[in-house]
Coordinates of N, CA and C and ligand atoms in Angstrom, one line a residue:
M4 N 4.5 7.5 37.1 CA 3.7 7.7 35.7 C 3.3 9.4 35.8
E5 N 3.3 10.2 34.9 CA 2.9 11.7 34.9 C 1.8 11.6 35.5
E6 N 1.5 12.6 37.1 CA 0.2 12.9 37.5 C -1.3 12.7 36.5
I7 N -0.8 13.7 35.3 CA -2.0 13.7 34.4 C -2.5 12.1 34.2
L8 N -1.6 11.6 33.9 CA -1.5 10.1 33.0 C -2.8 9.4 34.2
E9 N -2.4 9.8 35.3 CA -2.7 9.1 36.6 C -4.3 9.6 36.5
K10 N -4.9 11.0 36.9 CA -5.7 11.8 36.7 C -6.6 11.4 35.6
L11 N -6.1 11.0 34.5 CA -6.8 10.6 33.1 C -7.5 9.0 33.5
L12 N -6.4 8.4 34.1 CA -6.7 6.9 34.5 C -8.1 6.7 34.8
E13 N -8.0 8.2 36.3 CA -9.0 7.5 37.5 C -10.6 8.4 36.5
A14 N -10.5 9.3 35.8 CA -11.6 9.9 35.2 C -12.2 9.0 34.5
V15 N -11.2 7.8 33.1 CA -12.0 7.0 32.7 C -12.8 6.0 33.7
E16 N -11.9 5.7 34.7 CA -12.5 4.6 35.8 C -13.8 4.7 36.3
L17 N -13.8 6.2 36.8 CA -14.8 6.6 37.4 C -16.4 7.4 36.5
G18 N -15.7 7.4 35.2 CA -16.6 7.9 34.1 C -17.0 8.9 34.5
K19 N -16.0 10.0 34.2 CA -15.9 11.5 34.0 C -15.7 12.1 33.0
V20 N -16.8 12.3 31.9 CA -16.4 12.7 30.5 C -16.1 13.8 30.7
D21 N -16.3 15.1 30.9 CA -16.0 16.4 30.9 C -16.1 17.3 32.0
Q22 N -15.7 18.6 32.5 CA -15.6 19.3 33.1 C -17.4 19.3 33.5
N23 N -18.0 19.4 32.9 CA -19.8 20.0 33.1 C -20.5 18.8 33.5
S24 N -19.6 17.2 33.3 CA -20.8 16.1 33.4 C -20.7 16.3 34.9
P25 N -22.3 16.4 35.4 CA -22.2 16.0 36.8 C -21.8 14.6 37.4
Y26 N -21.3 13.8 36.3 CA -21.1 12.2 37.0 C -20.1 12.2 36.8
P27 N -19.1 11.7 38.0 CA -20.1 10.5 39.1 C -19.8 12.3 40.8
P28 N -20.7 12.2 41.1 CA -21.0 13.5 41.7 C -19.6 14.3 42.5
Q29 N -18.7 13.2 43.2 CA -17.3 13.6 43.6 C -16.6 13.8 43.1
L30 N -16.5 13.8 42.1 CA -15.8 14.5 40.9 C -16.5 16.2 40.2
K31 N -17.5 16.4 41.0 CA -18.2 17.6 40.1 C -17.2 18.8 39.9
G32 N -17.2 19.5 39.0 CA -16.4 20.8 38.4 C -14.9 20.3 38.1
Q33 N -14.6 19.0 38.5 CA -12.9 18.6 38.0 C -13.2 18.2 36.8
E34 N -11.7 18.4 36.2 CA -11.5 17.9 34.7 C -12.2 16.6 34.6
G35 N -12.4 16.3 33.2 CA -12.8 15.1 32.8 C -12.2 14.6 31.9
S36 N -11.9 13.3 31.2 CA -11.4 12.7 30.5 C -11.1 13.5 29.1
Y37 N -12.0 14.4 28.8 CA -11.8 15.1 27.4 C -10.9 16.0 28.0
E38 N -10.5 16.8 28.6 CA -10.0 17.9 29.4 C -8.3 17.4 29.7
L39 N -8.2 16.1 30.1 CA -7.3 15.8 30.7 C -6.2 15.0 29.7
T40 N -7.2 14.7 28.3 CA -6.3 14.1 27.0 C -6.1 15.6 26.7
L41 N -6.1 16.4 26.4 CA -6.4 17.6 26.0 C -5.0 17.5 26.4
K42 N -4.5 17.7 27.5 CA -3.7 18.8 28.5 C -2.4 17.3 28.2
A43 N -2.7 16.3 28.2 CA -1.8 15.0 27.9 C -1.3 15.4 27.2
I44 N -1.9 15.6 25.6 CA -1.6 16.1 24.1 C -0.3 17.0 24.3
E45 N -0.8 18.0 25.0 CA -0.4 19.6 25.0 C 0.8 19.6 25.5
S46 N 1.1 18.4 26.7 CA 2.2 18.3 27.5 C 3.1 17.1 26.5
K47 N 2.8 17.3 25.5 CA 4.1 16.2 24.5 C 3.9 14.8 24.9
I48 N 3.0 14.1 25.9 CA 2.9 12.8 26.2 C 2.4 12.1 24.9
G49 N 2.5 11.4 24.3 CA 2.2 11.0 23.1 C 1.3 10.1 23.1
P50 N 0.2 9.8 22.4 CA -0.8 9.3 22.3 C -0.7 7.7 22.5
Q51 N 0.3 7.3 22.4 CA 0.5 5.5 22.7 C 0.6 5.5 24.3
R52 N 1.5 6.4 25.1 CA 1.4 6.2 26.1 C 0.0 6.4 26.9
I53 N -0.3 7.6 26.1 CA -2.1 7.9 26.8 C -2.8 7.0 26.7
L54 N -3.0 6.1 25.5 CA -3.7 4.4 25.5 C -3.7 3.5 26.4
E55 N -1.9 3.3 26.1 CA -1.4 2.5 27.1 C -1.1 2.4 29.2
E56 N -1.4 3.7 29.1 CA -1.0 3.9 30.6 C -2.0 4.4 31.4
S57 N -3.2 4.9 30.5 CA -4.3 4.9 31.1 C -5.5 4.3 30.6
L58 N -5.9 4.7 29.1 CA -7.2 4.2 28.8 C -7.4 2.6 28.9
I59 N -6.6 2.3 28.6 CA -6.5 0.4 28.7 C -6.6 -0.2 30.1
P60 N -5.7 0.2 31.3 CA -6.0 0.2 32.3 C -6.8 0.4 32.6
A61 N -7.6 1.7 32.6 CA -8.7 2.3 33.6 C -10.2 1.3 33.1
M62 N -10.3 0.8 31.3 CA -10.8 -0.1 31.3 C -10.9 -1.5 32.0
G63 N -9.4 -1.7 31.9 CA -9.3 -2.9 33.1 C -9.8 -3.2 34.0
R64 N -9.8 -2.2 34.9 CA -9.9 -1.9 36.2 C -11.9 -2.3 35.8
V65 N -12.4 -1.1 35.2 CA -13.5 -1.0 35.1 C -14.2 -2.6 35.0
G66 N -13.6 -3.8 34.3 CA -14.2 -4.9 33.9 C -14.1 -5.6 35.4
Q67 N -13.1 -5.3 35.9 CA -12.7 -6.2 37.0 C -13.5 -5.5 38.4
K68 N -14.1 -4.7 38.5 CA -15.1 -4.0 39.6 C -16.5 -4.5 38.9
F69 N -16.5 -5.0 37.8 CA -18.0 -5.2 37.3 C -18.1 -7.0 37.7
S70 N -16.9 -7.5 37.4 CA -17.0 -9.0 37.5 C -17.3 -9.0 39.5
E71 N -17.0 -8.0 39.6 CA -16.7 -8.1 41.3 C -18.4 -7.9 41.6
N72 N -18.9 -7.3 41.0 CA -20.5 -6.5 41.5 C -20.0 -5.1 42.1
K73 N -19.1 -4.9 42.0 CA -18.9 -2.9 42.8 C -19.4 -2.2 42.2
I74 N -19.4 -2.6 40.7 CA -20.6 -1.6 39.6 C -21.0 -2.2 39.0
F75 N -22.1 -1.7 37.9 CA -22.9 -2.2 36.9 C -23.2 -1.6 35.7
V76 N -24.2 -1.7 35.0 CA -24.0 -1.4 33.6 C -23.6 0.1 33.6
P77 N -25.0 0.7 34.1 CA -24.7 2.3 34.0 C -23.6 2.9 33.9
Q78 N -22.4 2.6 35.0 CA -21.3 3.3 35.5 C -20.6 2.6 34.4
M79 N -20.4 1.2 33.8 CA -19.5 1.1 32.8 C -19.7 1.6 31.6
L80 N -21.4 2.1 31.3 CA -21.5 3.0 30.4 C -21.0 4.0 30.0
M81 N -20.5 4.5 31.4 CA -20.1 6.1 31.9 C -18.6 5.8 31.2
S82 N -17.9 4.9 31.8 CA -16.9 4.9 31.6 C -16.2 4.7 29.9
A83 N -17.4 3.9 29.1 CA -17.0 3.9 28.4 C -17.0 5.1 27.6
K84 N -18.2 6.0 28.2 CA -18.4 7.3 27.5 C -16.5 8.4 27.3
A85 N -16.9 8.2 28.6 CA -15.5 9.2 28.9 C -14.0 8.5 28.1
M86 N -13.8 7.3 27.9 CA -12.7 6.4 27.4 C -13.0 6.9 25.6
G87 N -14.7 7.2 25.2 CA -14.8 8.0 24.1 C -14.2 9.0 23.9
A88 N -14.5 10.0 24.5 CA -14.3 11.1 24.5 C -12.7 11.2 24.5
S89 N -11.5 10.8 24.8 CA -10.1 10.6 24.7 C -10.4 10.5 22.9
M90 N -11.1 9.3 23.1 CA -10.4 8.6 21.7 C -10.7 9.7 20.4
I91 N -11.5 10.4 20.7 CA -12.1 11.5 19.5 C -10.5 12.1 19.5
L92 N -10.2 12.3 20.5 CA -9.0 13.9 20.7 C -7.9 12.9 20.2
L93 N -7.7 10.9 20.2 CA -6.2 10.7 19.9 C -6.3 10.1 18.2
K94 N -7.5 10.4 17.9 CA -7.8 9.8 16.2 C -7.5 10.3 15.3
P95 N -6.8 11.6 15.4 CA -6.1 12.1 14.2 C -4.7 11.8 14.8
F96 N -3.7 11.6 15.7 CA -2.7 11.0 15.7 C -2.7 9.2 15.1
F97 N -4.1 8.8 14.9 CA -3.6 7.4 14.2 C -3.9 7.5 12.7
A98 N -4.7 9.0 12.5 CA -5.3 8.8 11.6 C -4.1 8.7 10.2
S99 N -4.2 8.3 9.0 CA -3.6 7.8 8.2 C -2.7 9.3 7.3
G100 N -1.9 9.3 7.1 CA -1.2 10.4 6.2 C -0.7 9.8 4.5
D101 N -1.3 8.7 4.7 CA -0.6 8.0 3.3 C -2.0 8.2 1.8
L102 N -1.7 8.3 0.8 CA -2.7 8.7 0.3 C -3.1 7.4 -0.4
K103 N -2.5 6.3 -0.8 CA -2.8 5.1 -1.7 C -2.5 4.1 -0.7
A104 N -4.1 3.6 -0.3 CA -4.1 2.7 0.8 C -3.3 1.1 0.7
K105 N -3.3 0.5 1.2 CA -2.1 -0.6 1.0 C -3.1 -1.9 0.6
G106 N -4.6 -1.1 1.1 CA -6.0 -2.3 0.6 C -6.8 -1.9 1.6
T107 N -7.6 -2.6 2.1 CA -9.2 -2.6 2.1 C -9.4 -3.6 3.5
F108 N -9.7 -3.4 4.6 CA -9.9 -3.8 5.9 C -10.9 -3.7 6.2
I109 N -12.3 -4.6 6.2 CA -13.6 -4.1 6.8 C -13.5 -4.6 8.2
I110 N -14.0 -4.6 9.1 CA -13.8 -4.3 10.6 C -15.4 -4.5 11.0
G111 N -16.2 -5.6 11.7 CA -17.2 -5.4 12.6 C -17.5 -6.1 13.8
T112 N -18.3 -5.2 15.0 CA -18.3 -6.1 15.8 C -19.9 -7.6 15.6
V113 N -19.1 -8.6 16.1 CA -20.1 -9.5 15.5 C -21.7 -9.5 16.2
K114 N -22.5 -10.0 15.4 CA -24.0 -10.2 15.6 C -24.1 -10.1 17.4
G115 N -25.5 -9.7 17.9 CA -25.5 -9.7 19.1 C -24.6 -9.4 20.0
D116 N -23.5 -8.6 20.0 CA -22.7 -7.9 20.8 C -22.4 -6.3 20.8
L117 N -22.5 -5.8 21.5 CA -22.6 -3.9 21.3 C -21.1 -3.2 21.6
H118 N -20.3 -4.1 21.9 CA -19.0 -3.4 22.9 C -18.1 -3.0 21.5
D119 N -18.0 -1.5 21.1 CA -17.3 -1.1 20.1 C -15.8 -0.4 20.6
I120 N -15.4 -0.4 21.7 CA -14.4 0.3 22.0 C -12.9 -0.4 21.1
G121 N -13.0 -1.5 21.3 CA -11.6 -2.1 20.9 C -11.7 -2.1 19.5
K122 N -12.7 -2.6 18.9 CA -13.1 -2.5 17.5 C -12.6 -1.5 17.0
N123 N -13.2 0.0 17.5 CA -12.5 1.4 16.9 C -11.2 1.8 17.3
L124 N -10.5 1.3 18.3 CA -9.3 1.3 18.2 C -8.3 0.5 17.5
V125 N -8.6 -0.7 17.0 CA -7.9 -1.2 15.9 C -8.3 -0.7 14.9
S126 N -9.6 -0.2 14.2 CA -9.8 0.4 13.1 C -9.0 1.9 13.4
M127 N -8.6 2.5 14.2 CA -8.0 3.3 14.0 C -6.5 3.2 13.9
M128 N -6.2 2.6 14.1 CA -4.7 2.8 14.3 C -4.5 1.8 13.0
V129 N -5.2 0.9 12.2 CA -4.9 -0.1 10.9 C -5.1 1.3 10.0
E130 N -5.9 2.1 10.2 CA -6.2 3.3 9.2 C -4.7 4.2 9.4
G131 N -4.7 4.0 10.9 CA -3.1 4.8 10.7 C -2.0 3.8 10.0
G132 N -2.1 3.0 9.9 CA -1.2 1.5 9.3 C -1.1 1.8 7.9
G133 N -1.8 2.9 7.3 CA -2.1 2.6 5.6 C -3.2 2.2 5.0
W134 N -4.3 1.8 5.8 CA -5.5 0.9 5.3 C -6.8 1.6 5.2
S135 N -7.0 1.4 4.4 CA -8.8 1.8 4.1 C -9.7 1.4 5.0
I136 N -10.6 2.0 5.5 CA -11.3 1.3 6.4 C -12.8 1.6 6.2
I137 N -13.4 0.2 6.1 CA -14.8 -0.2 6.1 C -15.8 -0.7 7.3
D138 N -15.9 0.3 8.9 CA -16.6 0.0 9.5 C -17.7 -0.4 9.4
L139 N -18.2 -1.8 10.2 CA -19.8 -2.2 9.7 C -20.4 -1.8 11.0
G140 N -19.8 -1.6 12.2 CA -20.2 -0.7 13.9 C -20.2 -2.1 14.4
V141 N -21.6 -2.1 15.3 CA -21.8 -3.0 16.2 C -22.8 -4.0 15.8
D142 N -23.1 -5.3 16.3 CA -24.2 -6.4 16.2 C -24.0 -6.8 15.0
V143 N -23.1 -7.0 13.9 CA -23.2 -7.1 12.7 C -22.9 -8.8 12.2
G144 N -24.2 -9.1 11.6 CA -24.2 -10.7 11.1 C -23.4 -10.7 9.8
S145 N -23.7 -11.9 9.3 CA -22.7 -12.5 7.8 C -23.1 -12.0 6.7
E146 N -24.4 -11.8 6.8 CA -25.1 -11.0 5.6 C -24.4 -9.7 5.1
R147 N -24.3 -8.6 6.1 CA -23.7 -7.4 5.9 C -22.1 -7.6 5.8
F148 N -21.7 -8.7 6.3 CA -20.2 -8.9 6.3 C -19.9 -9.3 4.6
I149 N -20.8 -10.3 3.9 CA -20.7 -10.6 2.9 C -21.0 -9.5 1.6
E150 N -22.0 -8.6 2.1 CA -22.6 -7.5 0.9 C -21.1 -6.3 1.3
A151 N -20.4 -6.3 2.2 CA -19.4 -5.2 2.2 C -18.3 -6.2 1.2
L152 N -18.2 -7.1 1.4 CA -17.0 -7.9 0.4 C -17.5 -7.8 -0.9
K153 N -18.1 -8.2 -1.2 CA -19.2 -8.4 -2.9 C -18.8 -6.8 -3.3
N154 N -18.7 -5.4 -2.5 CA -18.8 -4.1 -2.6 C -16.5 -4.2 -2.9
N155 N -16.4 -4.9 -2.0 CA -14.7 -4.5 -2.0 C -14.1 -5.9 -2.2
P156 N -14.0 -6.1 -3.5 CA -13.6 -7.6 -3.7 C -12.0 -7.3 -2.8
G157 N -11.5 -9.0 -2.4 CA -9.9 -9.0 -2.1 C -10.2 -8.1 -0.8
A158 N -10.7 -7.4 -0.3 CA -10.6 -6.8 1.0 C -10.3 -8.0 2.5
V159 N -9.7 -7.7 3.4 CA -9.5 -8.5 4.3 C -10.5 -8.0 5.7
V160 N -11.1 -9.3 6.4 CA -12.1 -9.2 7.0 C -11.3 -9.1 8.4
G161 N -12.3 -8.3 9.4 CA -11.9 -8.1 10.9 C -13.1 -8.4 11.8
L162 N -13.4 -9.5 12.5 CA -14.4 -10.1 13.5 C -14.0 -9.2 15.0
S163 N -14.8 -8.7 15.5 CA -14.4 -8.7 17.1 C -15.7 -9.1 17.9
A164 N -15.3 -9.3 19.1 CA -16.3 -10.1 19.9 C -15.7 -10.0 21.1
L165 N -16.3 -9.4 22.3 CA -16.3 -9.3 23.8 C -16.8 -10.1 24.6
L166 N -17.7 -10.9 24.0 CA -18.7 -11.5 25.0 C -18.5 -13.2 24.7
T167 N -18.5 -14.0 25.7 CA -17.9 -15.4 25.5 C -19.2 -16.0 24.5
T168 N -20.6 -15.3 25.2 CA -22.1 -15.8 24.3 C -22.2 -14.6 22.7
T169 N -21.3 -14.3 22.6 CA -21.2 -13.7 21.0 C -20.1 -14.3 20.0
M170 N -18.6 -14.9 20.6 CA -17.8 -15.0 20.2 C -17.7 -16.5 19.0
V171 N -19.2 -17.5 19.6 CA -19.8 -18.4 18.9 C -20.1 -18.0 17.3
N172 N -20.6 -16.9 17.4 CA -21.2 -16.5 16.3 C -20.1 -15.7 14.9
M173 N -19.3 -15.6 15.8 CA -17.8 -15.4 14.8 C -17.6 -16.9 13.8
G174 N -17.8 -18.0 14.5 CA -18.3 -18.9 13.9 C -18.6 -19.8 12.4
E175 N -20.0 -18.9 12.8 CA -20.9 -19.0 11.9 C -20.8 -17.2 10.7
I176 N -20.3 -16.7 11.0 CA -19.8 -15.7 10.3 C -18.8 -16.1 9.3
V177 N -17.9 -16.7 9.9 CA -16.5 -16.8 9.1 C -17.0 -18.2 8.0
S178 N -18.0 -19.2 8.4 CA -18.7 -20.1 7.3 C -19.4 -19.6 6.5
S179 N -20.3 -19.0 6.4 CA -20.9 -18.2 5.6 C -20.0 -17.5 4.5
I180 N -18.8 -16.6 4.8 CA -17.8 -16.2 4.3 C -17.2 -17.2 2.9
R181 N -16.6 -18.2 4.4 CA -16.5 -18.9 3.1 C -17.2 -19.7 2.2
E182 N -18.2 -20.2 2.7 CA -19.4 -20.9 1.5 C -19.1 -19.4 0.6
Q183 N -19.3 -18.4 0.7 CA -19.8 -17.0 -0.4 C -18.5 -16.7 -1.1
I184 N -18.0 -16.2 -0.7 CA -16.5 -15.8 -1.1 C -15.3 -16.7 -0.1
P185 N -14.8 -17.1 -1.2 CA -13.8 -18.0 -0.3 C -12.1 -17.5 -0.9
G186 N -11.3 -17.8 -0.3 CA -10.4 -16.8 -0.4 C -10.1 -15.7 0.5
T187 N -11.5 -15.4 0.9 CA -11.3 -13.8 2.0 C -10.3 -14.5 2.9
K188 N -9.4 -13.3 3.4 CA -8.8 -13.5 5.0 C -9.5 -13.4 5.9
I189 N -9.4 -13.8 7.3 CA -10.6 -13.3 8.1 C -9.4 -13.3 9.5
L190 N -9.7 -12.1 10.1 CA -8.8 -12.0 11.3 C -9.7 -11.9 12.4
I191 N -9.5 -12.4 13.1 CA -10.3 -12.4 14.7 C -9.5 -11.7 15.9
G192 N -10.1 -10.7 16.7 CA -9.9 -10.4 18.0 C -11.0 -10.0 19.0
G193 N -10.6 -9.7 20.3 CA -11.3 -9.6 21.4 C -10.8 -10.4 22.7
A194 N -11.1 -9.8 23.7 CA -10.6 -10.9 24.8 C -10.7 -12.0 25.1
P195 N -12.0 -12.1 24.8 CA -12.6 -14.0 24.9 C -12.2 -14.9 23.7
V196 N -11.8 -14.4 23.3 CA -11.1 -15.2 21.7 C -9.4 -15.1 22.1
N197 N -8.9 -16.3 21.3 CA -7.7 -16.7 21.2 C -7.7 -17.4 20.2
A198 N -5.9 -18.1 19.7 CA -5.4 -18.7 19.0 C -6.3 -19.3 18.0
D199 N -6.1 -20.8 19.5 CA -6.8 -21.9 19.5 C -8.4 -21.8 18.5
F200 N -9.2 -20.7 19.3 CA -10.4 -20.7 18.7 C -10.7 -20.6 17.5
C201 N -9.8 -19.5 16.7 CA -9.5 -18.8 15.6 C -9.0 -19.8 14.8
Q202 N -8.1 -21.0 15.3 CA -8.0 -22.2 14.6 C -9.4 -22.8 13.8
K203 N -10.2 -23.2 15.5 CA -11.3 -23.9 15.6 C -12.6 -23.4 14.5
I204 N -12.4 -22.4 14.5 CA -13.7 -21.9 13.4 C -13.0 -21.5 12.3
G205 N -11.8 -21.6 12.2 CA -11.3 -21.5 10.3 C -11.0 -20.4 10.1
A206 N -10.9 -19.6 10.9 CA -10.5 -18.0 10.6 C -8.9 -17.9 10.2
D207 N -8.2 -16.7 9.7 CA -6.7 -17.3 9.1 C -6.1 -16.7 10.0
F208 N -6.5 -15.8 11.0 CA -5.3 -15.9 11.9 C -5.9 -14.8 13.2
Y209 N -5.4 -15.0 14.3 CA -6.2 -14.0 15.7 C -4.8 -13.3 16.0
A210 N -5.1 -11.8 16.2 CA -4.7 -11.1 17.0 C -4.9 -10.3 18.3
P211 N -3.5 -10.0 19.1 CA -4.2 -9.9 20.7 C -4.8 -8.4 21.0
D212 N -3.8 -7.6 19.5 CA -3.8 -6.2 19.5 C -4.4 -5.4 18.0
P213 N -4.0 -4.6 18.3 CA -4.0 -3.5 17.1 C -2.7 -3.8 16.1
Q214 N -1.5 -3.5 17.5 CA -0.5 -3.6 16.9 C -0.3 -5.3 15.7
G215 N -0.8 -6.4 16.5 CA -0.6 -7.8 15.8 C -1.6 -7.6 14.7
A216 N -2.9 -6.9 14.5 CA -3.6 -6.8 13.4 C -2.7 -6.2 12.3
I217 N -2.0 -5.1 12.6 CA -1.2 -4.3 11.6 C -0.4 -5.3 10.9
E218 N 0.6 -5.6 11.6 CA 1.5 -6.4 11.0 C 0.8 -7.7 10.3
Y219 N -0.3 -8.4 10.5 CA -0.9 -9.6 10.0 C -0.7 -8.9 8.2
L220 N -2.0 -8.0 8.2 CA -2.2 -7.2 7.5 C -1.5 -6.7 6.3
N221 N 0.0 -5.8 7.0 CA 1.3 -5.4 6.3 C 1.6 -7.2 5.2
R222 N 1.6 -8.0 5.9 CA 2.3 -9.3 5.7 C 0.9 -10.0 4.2
Q223 N -0.2 -9.4 4.1 CA -1.4 -10.0 3.2 C -0.6 -8.5 2.1
A224 N -0.5 -7.3 2.6 CA -0.2 -6.5 1.4 C 0.8 -6.3 0.4
S225 N 1.9 -6.9 1.3 CA 3.2 -7.2 0.4 C 3.7 -8.0 -0.2
Ligands
LIG2 C1 -17.1 -1.0 28.7 C2 -17.8 -2.3 28.5 C3 -19.3 -2.1 28.6 C4 -20.2 -1.2 27.6 C5 -19.7 -1.2 26.0 C6 -19.7 0.2 25.3 C7 -18.9 0.5 24.0 N1 -19.4 1.3 23.7 O1 -18.3 -0.4 23.5 C8 -21.6 -1.4 28.3 C9 -21.9 -1.0 29.4 C10 -22.2 -1.4 26.8 C11 -21.3 -3.0 28.1 C12 -22.6 -3.5 28.4 C13 -22.1 -5.1 28.7 N2 -21.2 -6.1 29.0 CO1 -19.4 -5.7 28.9 N3 -17.4 -4.4 29.5 C14 -17.3 -3.2 28.8 C15 -15.8 -3.7 29.7 C16 -15.3 -3.0 30.8 C17 -14.6 -2.6 28.6 C18 -14.3 -3.4 27.1 C19 -14.2 -2.5 26.6 O2 -14.1 -1.4 25.9 N4 -12.2 -2.6 27.2 C20 -11.3 -2.3 26.1 C21 -10.7 -2.5 25.1 C22 -9.7 -1.1 24.4 O3 -10.5 -3.5 24.8 P1 -10.8 -4.8 24.0 O4 -12.2 -4.4 23.5 O5 -10.8 -6.2 24.7 O6 -9.8 -4.7 22.5 C23 -9.0 -4.8 22.6 C24 -8.5 -6.5 22.2 O7 -9.3 -7.2 22.2 C25 -8.4 -6.5 21.1 N5 -9.6 -6.6 19.7 C26 -11.0 -6.2 20.2 N6 -11.6 -6.2 19.2 C27 -10.6 -6.9 18.0 C28 -10.5 -7.2 17.0 C29 -10.0 -7.8 16.0 C30 -9.9 -7.5 14.4 C31 -8.6 -7.9 16.3 C32 -7.5 -8.1 15.4 C33 -8.1 -7.8 17.6 C34 -9.1 -6.7 18.9 O8 -8.0 -4.7 20.8 C35 -8.4 -4.2 21.2 C36 -6.9 -2.8 21.8 O9 -5.9 -3.6 22.3 C37 -15.0 -5.1 29.7 C38 -14.4 -5.6 30.7 C39 -13.1 -5.5 30.1 N7 -11.9 -5.5 30.9 O10 -12.9 -5.6 28.7 C40 -16.7 -5.6 30.3 C41 -17.4 -6.9 29.6 C42 -16.6 -7.1 28.1 N8 -18.5 -6.8 29.4 C43 -19.2 -7.8 30.3 C44 -20.6 -7.9 30.2 C45 -21.2 -9.7 30.9 C46 -21.6 -7.1 29.5 C47 -23.3 -7.0 29.6 C48 -23.6 -8.5 29.1 C49 -23.6 -6.6 30.6 C50 -25.1 -6.9 31.3 N9 -25.2 -7.7 32.5 O11 -25.9 -6.1 30.3 C51 -23.5 -6.3 28.1 C52 -23.5 -6.6 26.7 C53 -24.4 -6.1 26.1 C54 -23.9 -6.4 24.7 N10 -24.9 -7.1 24.1 O12 -22.6 -6.1 23.6 C55 -18.3 -8.7 30.3 C56 -18.1 -10.2 29.5 C57 -18.0 -11.6 29.8 C58 -18.0 -12.4 29.1 N11 -16.8 -13.3 29.1 O13 -18.7 -13.0 28.2 C59 -16.9 -8.4 30.4 C60 -15.7 -9.0 30.2 C61 -17.1 -7.3 32.0 C62 -16.4 -8.8 33.5 N12 -15.5 -8.8 33.6 O14 -17.7 -9.3 33.3 N13 -19.8 -3.6 28.6

């Protein structure tokens, strides 16, 4: 792997946002994820490799260390910030050049859950796939999904959850949508969910990653 991708992985893992950021003390004065992502882009390393070889593995390591009680919420938050600084720079690469959208995709992280990195990634890539995006943010309950659907008839809905305690809220949201706006296509994703759970709560499709979401959405559009 290029040295720059290794450095970026380390910067995100340790929560180094940019050169001026005082955290973590051992990387004081060194480049952070912002500068390293810029350099990677300038070196013509594609956004997909930056994501797959640095950013996503970094968050995997962070999760592992959190599970082992080697780091705590504040450190996890700094890593999320560092990842966010990179994602801002990657967004233009995923943004759509298409003028006419294939359809509308309403996405949100479900009630009780504040994790938005994966959701943002999905929305960025789906937008790049030619869909118009309505991102409802985090901690979203059924009422807000239904309101957005009423304003955008025929839109496909995407639900994200990262916690085993909040994935259950997906079931309640799916039921409410089914009751009020039958026929809506609902896609779910996030680390704790899978195809079995999708079937159990009556959603239409589970995708493990943005690519799977795009493929499903394109099947709906054609
Ligand atoms: C960063 C992080 C945080 C940050 C979130 C910042 C932010 N802005 O998102 C902060 C510090 C706030 C946080 C808080 C907490 N967290 Co946290 N967090 C993480 C961490 C390290 C990374 C998550 C992440 O961004 N991954 C990278 C992205 C790219 O991956 P992803 O989200 O899975 O998304 C991908 C796919 O799942 C999919 N996808 C995601 N959504 C969707 C939606 C659709 C429609 C589709 C198709 C696909 C899809 O596509 C994405 C790209 O491939 C994970 C560990 C991990 N390895 O996941 C823990 C983790 C999720 N957190 C955990 C916990 C316990 C918490 C807290 C409860 C801690 C606490 N005691 O306070 C709180 C909960 C706060 C809340 N109410 O939500 C646990 C969850 C355990 C569980 N099974 O329930 C984990 C797994 C850590 C661990 N190993 O214990 N966290």
